[in-house]
Amino acid sequence: ANIKRAFASLNKEMFEDYDAKMKSILFGLCHFHAVMIERKQYGPMGYNMMYNFSIGDLRDSAVVLSNYMENSGGGKIPWADLRYIFGEIMYGGHIVNDFDRLLCNCYLEYYMRDDLLDEMELYPYNDDANYSFMTPAPTTYDKYLEHIDIALTQDTPIAFGLHPNAEIDFRTTQSNRILGTILELQPRDGGGGEGALSPDEISAQISTEILDKFGEKAFDTEDIQRSLEEVGPFHNVFLQEMDVMNRLLTEIVRSLKELQLGFAGELTMSDAMDNLKSNLFLEKLPATWAKLSWPTMRALPSWTADFMNRLAQLEKWQDNPTDIPKVTWISGLVNPQSFLTAICQVSAQKNSWELDKLVTWTDITKRMEESEVEGLSRDGAYIIGLFLQGARWDMQGQVLERSKPKEMFCKMPIINVKALAFEKVDNNGYYVCPTYKTEKRGPTYVFCAQLKTKAPSQKWVLSGVAMIMDTA
């Protein structure tokens, strides 16, 4: 629908006067515009942020295109200039996220080339014979519209370079949003029948369960510091994590004990207590806890289980604070960036390197479990807990491959992260994969990992491939 709307916005009389090259490029530009508009329906897999692209962007781009084609005098088409103007100014002017800008430029690199002048596949990097949309040979305005009606018979994520699994994710998100709204609209003034618990009783029961789990948890960071002869970068990371956990635990215990006093009639129910009660009943993470917590999309029961696992990692380190873990569950850290910085700091101290000239580099191992690792990494640190979204990791070939049908995430093996001088970094043959804390992506960005690929890295950019730390 969007490509037809985009093409129909062009002036018919002016279009008929254009030469064959101009017509082909304009059709490609209309398709690019439609893709940029429609990709947002796939949420974070589509874009890190939402942008208000409009028909005005297409119209202005068409004017610039016309001027450039006139100035070229029928000679070589200035593809690089056109890609820059469309990708950095016309459409890129809306874009503020670096990965979204890269996505836009990858589309333009695919569409804006000499192949567009002939019959070209407009579904980028498409290897599915069941789906195809070709540019027609240059023809009349009406024939182009007819071609759109005939050739575009169904919507598919493949049109955007995405895997068909993206449709599942999109529909699941829609369904969860609808069901969540229905649940919130349910009356809460009574039980569901004889013998059933009322919402207040359910909230009281959940509060007791959480207090039983976390009521006695706490870390004595001062005692740990005293036991260390020297506090290094990795020690600082774990001590800071413990401080965050202590603040969160304090708030959880305080708010739940206050709520229980309200249930007992010893305190008047405040708005904050009422909100906490509602969140416990709806199994949602309370806002006051979320403020002190880490980014998450989990429901409350899943969040408390995840919290217990995070505490377990810190408790394990607490038992032997002089050594760092053989393999660190990086997804269990509130601030994983600090751990990656510590890797660079240790390498800089060890090798007398300049810290501000170091970046992280990732080597993917063939080991999946911590038990398979014999000892600490000699030149960095082993991490675990990352999941690949939009593609899968081929353990045999040690390269990125297309996702399997209905497989939304692929668990990554243990990764060796090490520091490398910026000038020694060579990303040829690698996909620079953004890593995020949650599926929301955007503001939860952590770092980029280097993943080997036989396919062009642009294929994975358009597929929205990223690694996620916390899958809800």
Short mmCIF file of C-alpha atoms in Angstrom, two decimals:
data_model
loop_
_atom_site.label_atom_id
_atom_site.label_comp_id
_atom_site.label_asym_id
_atom_site.label_seq_id
_atom_site.Cartn_x
_atom_site.Cartn_y
_atom_site.Cartn_z
CA ALA A 1 0.00 0.00 0.00
CA ASN A 2 2.79 2.42 0.87
CA ILE A 3 4.69 1.93 -2.37
CA LYS A 4 1.51 2.54 -4.37
CA ARG A 5 0.75 5.64 -2.30
CA ALA A 6 4.33 6.83 -2.80
CA PHE A 7 4.28 6.30 -6.56
CA ALA A 8 0.82 7.84 -6.92
CA SER A 9 2.16 11.02 -5.26
CA LEU A 10 4.35 11.66 -8.32
CA ASN A 11 3.07 14.00 -11.04
CA LYS A 12 1.89 11.82 -13.93
CA GLU A 13 2.62 14.34 -16.71
CA MET A 14 6.12 15.06 -15.42
CA PHE A 15 6.83 11.34 -14.98
CA GLU A 16 5.87 10.57 -18.59
CA ASP A 17 8.40 13.18 -19.76
CA TYR A 18 11.31 11.58 -17.88
CA ASP A 19 13.81 9.34 -19.66
CA ALA A 20 14.15 5.61 -18.91
CA LYS A 21 16.94 6.05 -16.33
CA MET A 22 14.98 8.64 -14.36
CA LYS A 23 11.86 6.45 -14.32
CA SER A 24 13.76 3.42 -13.02
CA ILE A 25 15.51 5.41 -10.28
CA LEU A 26 12.26 7.10 -9.23
CA PHE A 27 10.55 3.71 -8.91
CA GLY A 28 13.45 2.47 -6.79
CA LEU A 29 13.23 5.61 -4.66
CA CYS A 30 9.50 5.05 -4.11
CA HIS A 31 10.21 1.49 -2.99
CA PHE A 32 12.93 2.72 -0.62
CA HIS A 33 10.48 5.27 0.83
CA ALA A 34 7.82 2.59 1.37
CA VAL A 35 10.33 0.29 3.09
CA MET A 36 11.49 3.08 5.42
CA ILE A 37 7.86 3.87 6.33
CA GLU A 38 6.67 0.29 6.87
CA ARG A 39 9.71 -1.13 8.65
CA LYS A 40 8.65 0.60 11.88
CA GLN A 41 5.83 -1.96 12.33
CA TYR A 42 8.49 -4.48 13.42
CA GLY A 43 9.29 -2.40 16.49
CA PRO A 44 12.84 -2.57 17.87
CA MET A 45 13.87 -5.07 15.17
CA GLY A 46 12.84 -2.44 12.65
CA TYR A 47 14.38 0.65 14.24
CA ASN A 48 16.02 1.55 17.52
CA MET A 49 13.88 4.70 17.51
CA MET A 50 10.72 5.69 15.66
CA TYR A 51 10.93 8.33 12.89
CA ASN A 52 8.23 10.37 11.15
CA PHE A 53 9.21 9.92 7.52
CA SER A 54 6.66 11.58 5.24
CA ILE A 55 5.70 11.94 1.60
CA GLY A 56 7.49 15.29 1.69
CA ASP A 57 10.82 13.45 2.05
CA LEU A 58 10.06 11.51 -1.13
CA ARG A 59 8.92 14.62 -3.01
CA ASP A 60 12.06 16.59 -2.07
CA SER A 61 14.28 13.64 -2.92
CA ALA A 62 12.61 13.38 -6.34
CA VAL A 63 13.33 17.06 -7.01
CA VAL A 64 17.01 16.62 -6.07
CA LEU A 65 17.18 13.50 -8.23
CA SER A 66 15.73 15.37 -11.21
CA ASN A 67 18.28 18.18 -10.82
CA TYR A 68 21.19 15.75 -10.59
CA MET A 69 20.03 13.82 -13.64
CA GLU A 70 19.75 17.03 -15.66
CA ASN A 71 23.26 18.08 -14.62
CA SER A 72 24.70 14.67 -15.51
CA GLY A 73 23.59 15.26 -19.11
CA GLY A 74 22.78 11.62 -19.70
CA GLY A 75 26.26 10.53 -18.59
CA LYS A 76 27.29 8.44 -15.60
CA ILE A 77 24.75 8.48 -12.78
CA PRO A 78 26.25 9.99 -9.57
CA TRP A 79 25.12 7.12 -7.32
CA ALA A 80 27.44 8.05 -4.43
CA ASP A 81 26.09 11.62 -4.39
CA LEU A 82 22.49 10.41 -4.49
CA ARG A 83 23.06 7.90 -1.68
CA TYR A 84 24.64 10.60 0.47
CA ILE A 85 21.84 13.13 -0.13
CA PHE A 86 19.06 10.62 0.50
CA GLY A 87 20.78 8.78 3.37
CA GLU A 88 22.39 11.67 5.24
CA ILE A 89 20.14 14.63 4.46
CA MET A 90 16.64 13.88 3.16
CA TYR A 91 15.90 10.73 5.21
CA GLY A 92 19.04 10.77 7.35
CA GLY A 93 18.07 14.19 8.65
CA HIS A 94 15.35 12.52 10.72
CA ILE A 95 17.64 9.78 12.06
CA VAL A 96 19.53 10.26 15.32
CA ASN A 97 20.61 6.67 16.09
CA ASP A 98 23.86 5.50 14.47
CA PHE A 99 22.60 1.97 13.82
CA ASP A 100 19.40 3.28 12.21
CA ARG A 101 21.51 5.55 9.99
CA LEU A 102 23.64 2.55 9.00
CA LEU A 103 20.43 0.65 8.18
CA CYS A 104 19.21 3.50 5.95
CA ASN A 105 22.54 3.63 4.11
CA CYS A 106 22.58 -0.15 3.63
CA TYR A 107 19.19 0.05 1.91
CA LEU A 108 20.46 2.81 -0.36
CA GLU A 109 23.62 0.87 -1.22
CA TYR A 110 21.41 -2.01 -2.30
CA TYR A 111 18.83 0.00 -4.26
CA MET A 112 20.85 2.90 -5.70
CA ARG A 113 23.13 1.13 -8.19
CA ASP A 114 23.33 0.38 -11.91
CA ASP A 115 21.28 -2.84 -11.55
CA LEU A 116 18.25 -0.67 -10.78
CA LEU A 117 18.18 0.47 -14.42
CA ASP A 118 17.41 -3.08 -15.51
CA GLU A 119 15.09 -5.66 -13.95
CA MET A 120 16.38 -5.99 -10.38
CA GLU A 121 15.21 -7.88 -7.27
CA LEU A 122 13.91 -5.31 -4.77
CA TYR A 123 13.71 -7.73 -1.84
CA PRO A 124 17.25 -7.29 -0.47
CA TYR A 125 19.44 -10.39 -0.16
CA ASN A 126 16.41 -12.58 -0.79
CA ASP A 127 17.13 -16.32 -1.02
CA ASP A 128 13.49 -17.45 -0.81
CA ALA A 129 12.16 -18.40 -4.25
CA ASN A 130 8.55 -18.02 -3.04
CA TYR A 131 8.90 -14.25 -2.62
CA SER A 132 10.07 -11.75 -5.18
CA PHE A 133 9.44 -8.20 -6.36
CA MET A 134 11.30 -7.07 -9.47
CA THR A 135 11.65 -3.62 -10.96
CA PRO A 136 9.88 -3.54 -14.34
CA ALA A 137 11.55 -2.36 -17.50
CA PRO A 138 11.02 1.43 -17.87
CA THR A 139 7.43 1.98 -18.95
CA THR A 140 4.45 4.32 -18.54
CA TYR A 141 3.04 5.70 -15.28
CA ASP A 142 -0.06 3.48 -15.49
CA LYS A 143 1.99 0.37 -16.24
CA TYR A 144 4.07 0.94 -13.11
CA LEU A 145 0.89 1.11 -11.00
CA GLU A 146 -0.38 -2.03 -12.70
CA HIS A 147 2.93 -3.79 -11.94
CA ILE A 148 2.61 -2.90 -8.23
CA ASP A 149 -0.94 -4.31 -8.09
CA ILE A 150 0.05 -7.56 -9.81
CA ALA A 151 3.49 -8.24 -8.29
CA LEU A 152 2.85 -7.19 -4.68
CA THR A 153 0.23 -9.67 -3.55
CA GLN A 154 1.18 -10.19 0.12
CA ASP A 155 3.08 -8.56 2.97
CA THR A 156 6.24 -10.30 4.12
CA PRO A 157 9.22 -9.38 6.33
CA ILE A 158 11.44 -10.57 3.47
CA ALA A 159 10.55 -7.34 1.64
CA PHE A 160 12.60 -5.48 4.28
CA GLY A 161 15.51 -7.91 4.41
CA LEU A 162 14.13 -9.39 7.66
CA HIS A 163 13.71 -13.09 8.44
CA PRO A 164 10.12 -14.46 8.35
CA ASN A 165 10.46 -15.00 12.13
CA ALA A 166 10.14 -11.21 12.50
CA GLU A 167 6.44 -11.62 11.64
CA ILE A 168 6.01 -14.00 14.59
CA ASP A 169 7.70 -11.55 16.93
CA PHE A 170 5.56 -8.68 15.63
CA ARG A 171 2.28 -10.62 16.05
CA THR A 172 3.28 -11.93 19.49
CA THR A 173 4.02 -8.41 20.70
CA GLN A 174 0.64 -7.23 19.39
CA SER A 175 -1.17 -10.09 21.13
CA ASN A 176 0.63 -9.54 24.44
CA ARG A 177 -0.23 -5.85 24.36
CA ILE A 178 -3.93 -6.58 23.77
CA LEU A 179 -4.07 -9.27 26.47
CA GLY A 180 -2.25 -7.01 28.93
CA THR A 181 -4.81 -4.25 28.32
CA ILE A 182 -7.69 -6.70 28.83
CA LEU A 183 -6.15 -7.89 32.11
CA GLU A 184 -5.77 -4.34 33.40
CA LEU A 185 -9.44 -3.64 32.64
CA GLN A 186 -10.65 -6.56 34.76
CA PRO A 187 -12.50 -5.59 38.00
CA ARG A 188 -10.46 -6.09 41.16
CA ASP A 189 -13.07 -5.56 43.85
CA GLY A 190 -13.69 -9.21 44.62
CA GLY A 191 -12.63 -12.81 44.17
CA GLY A 192 -13.39 -15.05 41.24
CA GLY A 193 -15.89 -17.19 43.12
CA GLU A 194 -16.28 -19.20 46.29
CA GLY A 195 -12.90 -20.16 47.74
CA ALA A 196 -10.97 -17.96 45.34
CA LEU A 197 -8.53 -15.38 46.70
CA SER A 198 -9.33 -11.69 46.38
CA PRO A 199 -6.82 -9.35 44.64
CA ASP A 200 -5.69 -8.04 48.05
CA GLU A 201 -5.10 -11.57 49.32
CA ILE A 202 -3.12 -12.45 46.19
CA SER A 203 -0.98 -9.32 46.60
CA ALA A 204 -0.39 -10.13 50.28
CA GLN A 205 0.64 -13.69 49.41
CA ILE A 206 3.09 -12.52 46.73
CA SER A 207 4.59 -9.91 49.06
CA THR A 208 5.24 -12.60 51.69
CA GLU A 209 6.87 -14.89 49.10
CA ILE A 210 9.20 -12.11 47.89
CA LEU A 211 10.15 -11.12 51.42
CA ASP A 212 10.97 -14.75 52.22
CA LYS A 213 13.32 -14.82 49.22
CA PHE A 214 15.08 -11.48 49.63
CA GLY A 215 14.47 -10.36 53.22
CA GLU A 216 17.83 -11.63 54.54
CA LYS A 217 19.93 -10.89 51.44
CA ALA A 218 22.66 -8.22 51.69
CA PHE A 219 26.34 -7.73 50.85
CA ASP A 220 28.96 -6.36 53.25
CA THR A 221 31.10 -4.54 50.69
CA GLU A 222 33.30 -2.88 53.31
CA ASP A 223 34.27 -6.25 54.74
CA ILE A 224 35.07 -7.58 51.26
CA GLN A 225 37.25 -4.54 50.51
CA ARG A 226 39.19 -5.07 53.73
CA SER A 227 39.87 -8.69 52.74
CA LEU A 228 41.46 -7.62 49.44
CA GLU A 229 45.14 -6.71 49.37
CA GLU A 230 44.60 -4.67 46.20
CA VAL A 231 41.34 -3.57 44.57
CA GLY A 232 41.69 -4.00 40.80
CA PRO A 233 39.36 -3.04 37.94
CA PHE A 234 37.39 -6.32 38.08
CA HIS A 235 37.02 -6.09 41.87
CA ASN A 236 35.61 -2.59 41.47
CA VAL A 237 33.02 -3.88 39.00
CA PHE A 238 31.70 -6.53 41.40
CA LEU A 239 31.78 -4.19 44.39
CA GLN A 240 29.75 -1.61 42.47
CA GLU A 241 27.27 -4.32 41.46
CA MET A 242 26.86 -5.27 45.11
CA ASP A 243 26.19 -1.64 46.06
CA VAL A 244 23.39 -1.48 43.46
CA MET A 245 21.92 -4.76 44.72
CA ASN A 246 22.03 -3.54 48.31
CA ARG A 247 20.06 -0.39 47.43
CA LEU A 248 17.48 -2.44 45.51
CA LEU A 249 17.13 -5.01 48.28
CA THR A 250 16.63 -2.23 50.84
CA GLU A 251 13.82 -0.68 48.80
CA ILE A 252 12.10 -4.03 48.18
CA VAL A 253 12.11 -4.96 51.87
CA ARG A 254 11.04 -1.46 52.98
CA SER A 255 8.14 -1.17 50.53
CA LEU A 256 6.83 -4.71 51.12
CA LYS A 257 6.94 -4.39 54.93
CA GLU A 258 5.12 -1.07 54.63
CA LEU A 259 2.48 -2.72 52.43
CA GLN A 260 2.00 -5.55 54.90
CA LEU A 261 1.41 -3.02 57.68
CA GLY A 262 -1.23 -1.49 55.40
CA PHE A 263 -2.90 -4.89 54.93
CA ALA A 264 -2.89 -5.34 58.73
CA GLY A 265 -4.60 -1.96 59.22
CA GLU A 266 -1.64 -0.45 61.07
CA LEU A 267 -0.95 2.09 58.31
CA THR A 268 -3.26 4.03 56.01
CA MET A 269 -2.93 2.91 52.40
CA SER A 270 -1.02 5.59 50.43
CA ASP A 271 -1.01 5.96 46.64
CA ALA A 272 2.45 4.36 46.52
CA MET A 273 1.26 1.38 48.55
CA ASP A 274 -1.84 1.04 46.39
CA ASN A 275 0.29 1.07 43.21
CA LEU A 276 2.59 -1.58 44.68
CA LYS A 277 -0.42 -3.73 45.58
CA SER A 278 -1.82 -3.44 42.02
CA ASN A 279 1.56 -4.30 40.49
CA LEU A 280 1.91 -7.39 42.66
CA PHE A 281 -1.56 -8.56 41.62
CA LEU A 282 -0.87 -7.90 37.91
CA GLU A 283 2.62 -9.46 38.21
CA LYS A 284 4.26 -6.25 36.99
CA LEU A 285 7.55 -4.83 38.20
CA PRO A 286 6.77 -1.88 40.55
CA ALA A 287 8.08 1.48 39.33
CA THR A 288 10.05 2.18 42.53
CA TRP A 289 11.90 -1.12 42.12
CA ALA A 290 12.44 -0.62 38.39
CA LYS A 291 14.05 2.77 39.08
CA LEU A 292 16.81 1.06 41.10
CA SER A 293 16.92 -2.05 38.92
CA TRP A 294 18.34 -2.87 35.48
CA PRO A 295 16.47 -2.49 32.15
CA THR A 296 14.06 -5.40 31.80
CA MET A 297 10.92 -6.49 29.97
CA ARG A 298 10.19 -9.37 32.33
CA ALA A 299 7.01 -9.95 34.32
CA LEU A 300 7.45 -9.92 38.11
CA PRO A 301 7.77 -13.73 38.68
CA SER A 302 10.41 -14.00 35.95
CA TRP A 303 12.16 -10.88 37.25
CA THR A 304 12.46 -12.25 40.80
CA ALA A 305 13.95 -15.50 39.43
CA ASP A 306 16.43 -13.48 37.38
CA PHE A 307 17.24 -11.36 40.46
CA MET A 308 18.04 -14.53 42.44
CA ASN A 309 20.44 -15.67 39.69
CA ARG A 310 22.19 -12.29 39.69
CA LEU A 311 22.59 -12.42 43.46
CA ALA A 312 23.92 -15.99 43.21
CA GLN A 313 26.73 -14.87 40.87
CA LEU A 314 27.76 -12.11 43.27
CA GLU A 315 27.54 -14.45 46.28
CA LYS A 316 29.80 -16.92 44.49
CA TRP A 317 32.37 -14.18 43.91
CA GLN A 318 31.95 -13.02 47.51
CA ASP A 319 33.16 -16.45 48.71
CA ASN A 320 36.46 -15.96 46.83
CA PRO A 321 36.83 -12.21 46.15
CA THR A 322 40.53 -12.29 45.18
CA ASP A 323 39.78 -14.09 41.88
CA ILE A 324 37.40 -13.18 39.10
CA PRO A 325 35.09 -15.94 37.80
CA LYS A 326 36.45 -18.18 35.04
CA VAL A 327 33.38 -17.21 33.01
CA THR A 328 31.33 -14.14 33.88
CA TRP A 329 27.60 -14.14 33.25
CA ILE A 330 27.69 -10.64 31.79
CA SER A 331 23.91 -10.52 31.40
CA GLY A 332 23.69 -10.73 35.19
CA LEU A 333 25.48 -7.40 35.66
CA VAL A 334 23.55 -4.16 36.09
CA ASN A 335 26.36 -2.27 34.36
CA PRO A 336 28.02 -4.68 31.89
CA GLN A 337 29.87 -1.78 30.23
CA SER A 338 31.99 -1.41 33.36
CA PHE A 339 33.14 -5.05 33.05
CA LEU A 340 34.16 -4.49 29.41
CA THR A 341 36.03 -1.33 30.45
CA ALA A 342 37.79 -3.35 33.16
CA ILE A 343 39.06 -5.76 30.48
CA CYS A 344 40.66 -2.83 28.66
CA GLN A 345 42.05 -1.39 31.91
CA VAL A 346 43.71 -4.68 32.92
CA SER A 347 45.20 -5.13 29.43
CA ALA A 348 46.48 -1.54 29.44
CA GLN A 349 48.16 -2.05 32.84
CA LYS A 350 49.61 -5.42 31.87
CA ASN A 351 51.02 -4.35 28.49
CA SER A 352 51.66 -0.63 29.14
CA TRP A 353 49.14 0.37 26.45
CA GLU A 354 47.27 3.67 26.18
CA LEU A 355 43.78 3.03 27.54
CA ASP A 356 42.02 5.60 25.34
CA LYS A 357 43.28 3.82 22.20
CA LEU A 358 41.86 0.41 23.11
CA VAL A 359 38.59 -1.19 22.00
CA THR A 360 37.05 -4.57 22.74
CA TRP A 361 37.35 -7.49 20.33
CA THR A 362 35.33 -10.71 20.56
CA ASP A 363 36.45 -14.25 19.74
CA ILE A 364 33.62 -16.81 19.72
CA THR A 365 34.70 -20.10 21.28
CA LYS A 366 33.24 -23.56 20.64
CA ARG A 367 32.33 -24.06 24.31
CA MET A 368 28.77 -23.63 25.53
CA GLU A 369 29.07 -24.27 29.29
CA GLU A 370 31.36 -22.93 32.03
CA SER A 371 32.35 -26.50 32.94
CA GLU A 372 34.07 -26.82 29.56
CA VAL A 373 36.46 -23.96 30.36
CA GLU A 374 39.71 -24.97 32.08
CA GLY A 375 40.85 -21.60 33.41
CA LEU A 376 40.84 -17.85 33.02
CA SER A 377 41.35 -16.25 29.61
CA ARG A 378 45.00 -15.40 29.05
CA ASP A 379 44.33 -12.20 27.12
CA GLY A 380 40.91 -10.97 28.26
CA ALA A 381 37.86 -12.47 29.98
CA TYR A 382 35.30 -15.12 29.12
CA ILE A 383 31.65 -14.04 29.11
CA ILE A 384 28.37 -15.92 28.70
CA GLY A 385 24.66 -15.10 28.62
CA LEU A 386 24.15 -13.58 25.15
CA PHE A 387 21.40 -14.53 22.69
CA LEU A 388 21.44 -13.83 18.96
CA GLN A 389 18.24 -12.38 17.48
CA GLY A 390 17.57 -12.24 13.72
CA ALA A 391 20.14 -14.91 12.82
CA ARG A 392 21.84 -17.96 14.33
CA TRP A 393 25.41 -18.95 15.07
CA ASP A 394 26.70 -22.00 13.18
CA MET A 395 28.89 -23.90 15.66
CA GLN A 396 30.49 -26.05 12.95
CA GLY A 397 31.39 -23.28 10.53
CA GLN A 398 31.85 -20.63 13.24
CA VAL A 399 29.92 -18.09 11.14
CA LEU A 400 26.56 -16.31 11.13
CA GLU A 401 23.77 -18.17 9.34
CA ARG A 402 20.08 -17.62 8.59
CA SER A 403 17.75 -18.35 11.53
CA LYS A 404 15.83 -21.59 11.67
CA PRO A 405 12.04 -21.23 11.27
CA LYS A 406 10.29 -20.27 14.54
CA GLU A 407 13.62 -20.01 16.39
CA MET A 408 13.47 -16.48 17.81
CA PHE A 409 16.78 -16.58 19.69
CA CYS A 410 20.00 -18.52 19.36
CA LYS A 411 22.09 -19.03 22.51
CA MET A 412 25.66 -17.89 21.91
CA PRO A 413 28.70 -19.91 23.04
CA ILE A 414 31.17 -18.59 25.58
CA ILE A 415 32.88 -15.49 24.16
CA ASN A 416 36.44 -14.37 24.83
CA VAL A 417 36.49 -10.56 25.03
CA LYS A 418 39.89 -8.91 24.81
CA ALA A 419 41.34 -5.45 24.32
CA LEU A 420 42.80 -4.45 20.96
CA ALA A 421 44.42 -1.27 19.71
CA PHE A 422 41.97 0.65 17.54
CA GLU A 423 44.35 0.83 14.56
CA LYS A 424 44.68 -2.99 14.51
CA VAL A 425 40.94 -3.58 14.16
CA ASP A 426 40.00 -5.13 10.80
CA ASN A 427 36.27 -5.81 10.37
CA ASN A 428 36.55 -7.39 6.90
CA GLY A 429 34.69 -10.70 6.97
CA TYR A 430 32.93 -9.73 10.21
CA TYR A 431 29.51 -8.39 11.09
CA VAL A 432 29.83 -5.71 13.76
CA CYS A 433 26.91 -6.87 15.90
CA PRO A 434 25.29 -4.43 18.35
CA THR A 435 24.54 -5.90 21.76
CA TYR A 436 21.65 -4.69 23.91
CA LYS A 437 20.46 -5.40 27.44
CA THR A 438 16.85 -6.14 26.36
CA GLU A 439 14.73 -6.71 23.26
CA LYS A 440 13.71 -3.06 23.48
CA ARG A 441 17.16 -2.25 22.09
CA GLY A 442 17.67 1.52 21.58
CA PRO A 443 18.80 3.01 24.91
CA THR A 444 19.90 -0.39 26.27
CA TYR A 445 22.93 -0.57 23.93
CA VAL A 446 26.07 -2.05 25.54
CA PHE A 447 28.79 -2.73 22.95
CA CYS A 448 29.52 -4.18 19.51
CA ALA A 449 30.76 -7.74 19.02
CA GLN A 450 32.58 -9.04 15.95
CA LEU A 451 30.90 -12.09 14.39
CA LYS A 452 32.37 -13.91 11.38
CA THR A 453 30.21 -13.97 8.26
CA LYS A 454 30.44 -15.29 4.73
CA ALA A 455 27.48 -13.18 3.60
CA PRO A 456 27.83 -9.38 3.19
CA SER A 457 27.52 -7.65 6.57
CA GLN A 458 24.76 -5.44 5.06
CA LYS A 459 22.53 -8.54 4.92
CA TRP A 460 22.66 -8.83 8.72
CA VAL A 461 22.17 -5.08 9.20
CA LEU A 462 18.91 -5.24 7.20
CA SER A 463 17.90 -8.40 9.08
CA GLY A 464 18.08 -6.47 12.35
CA VAL A 465 20.61 -8.93 13.78
CA ALA A 466 21.69 -8.12 17.33
CA MET A 467 22.71 -9.88 20.52
CA ILE A 468 20.38 -9.58 23.50
CA MET A 469 21.45 -10.05 27.11
CA ASP A 470 18.06 -10.45 28.81
CA THR A 471 15.37 -12.24 26.82
CA ALA A 472 12.04 -11.89 28.61
#
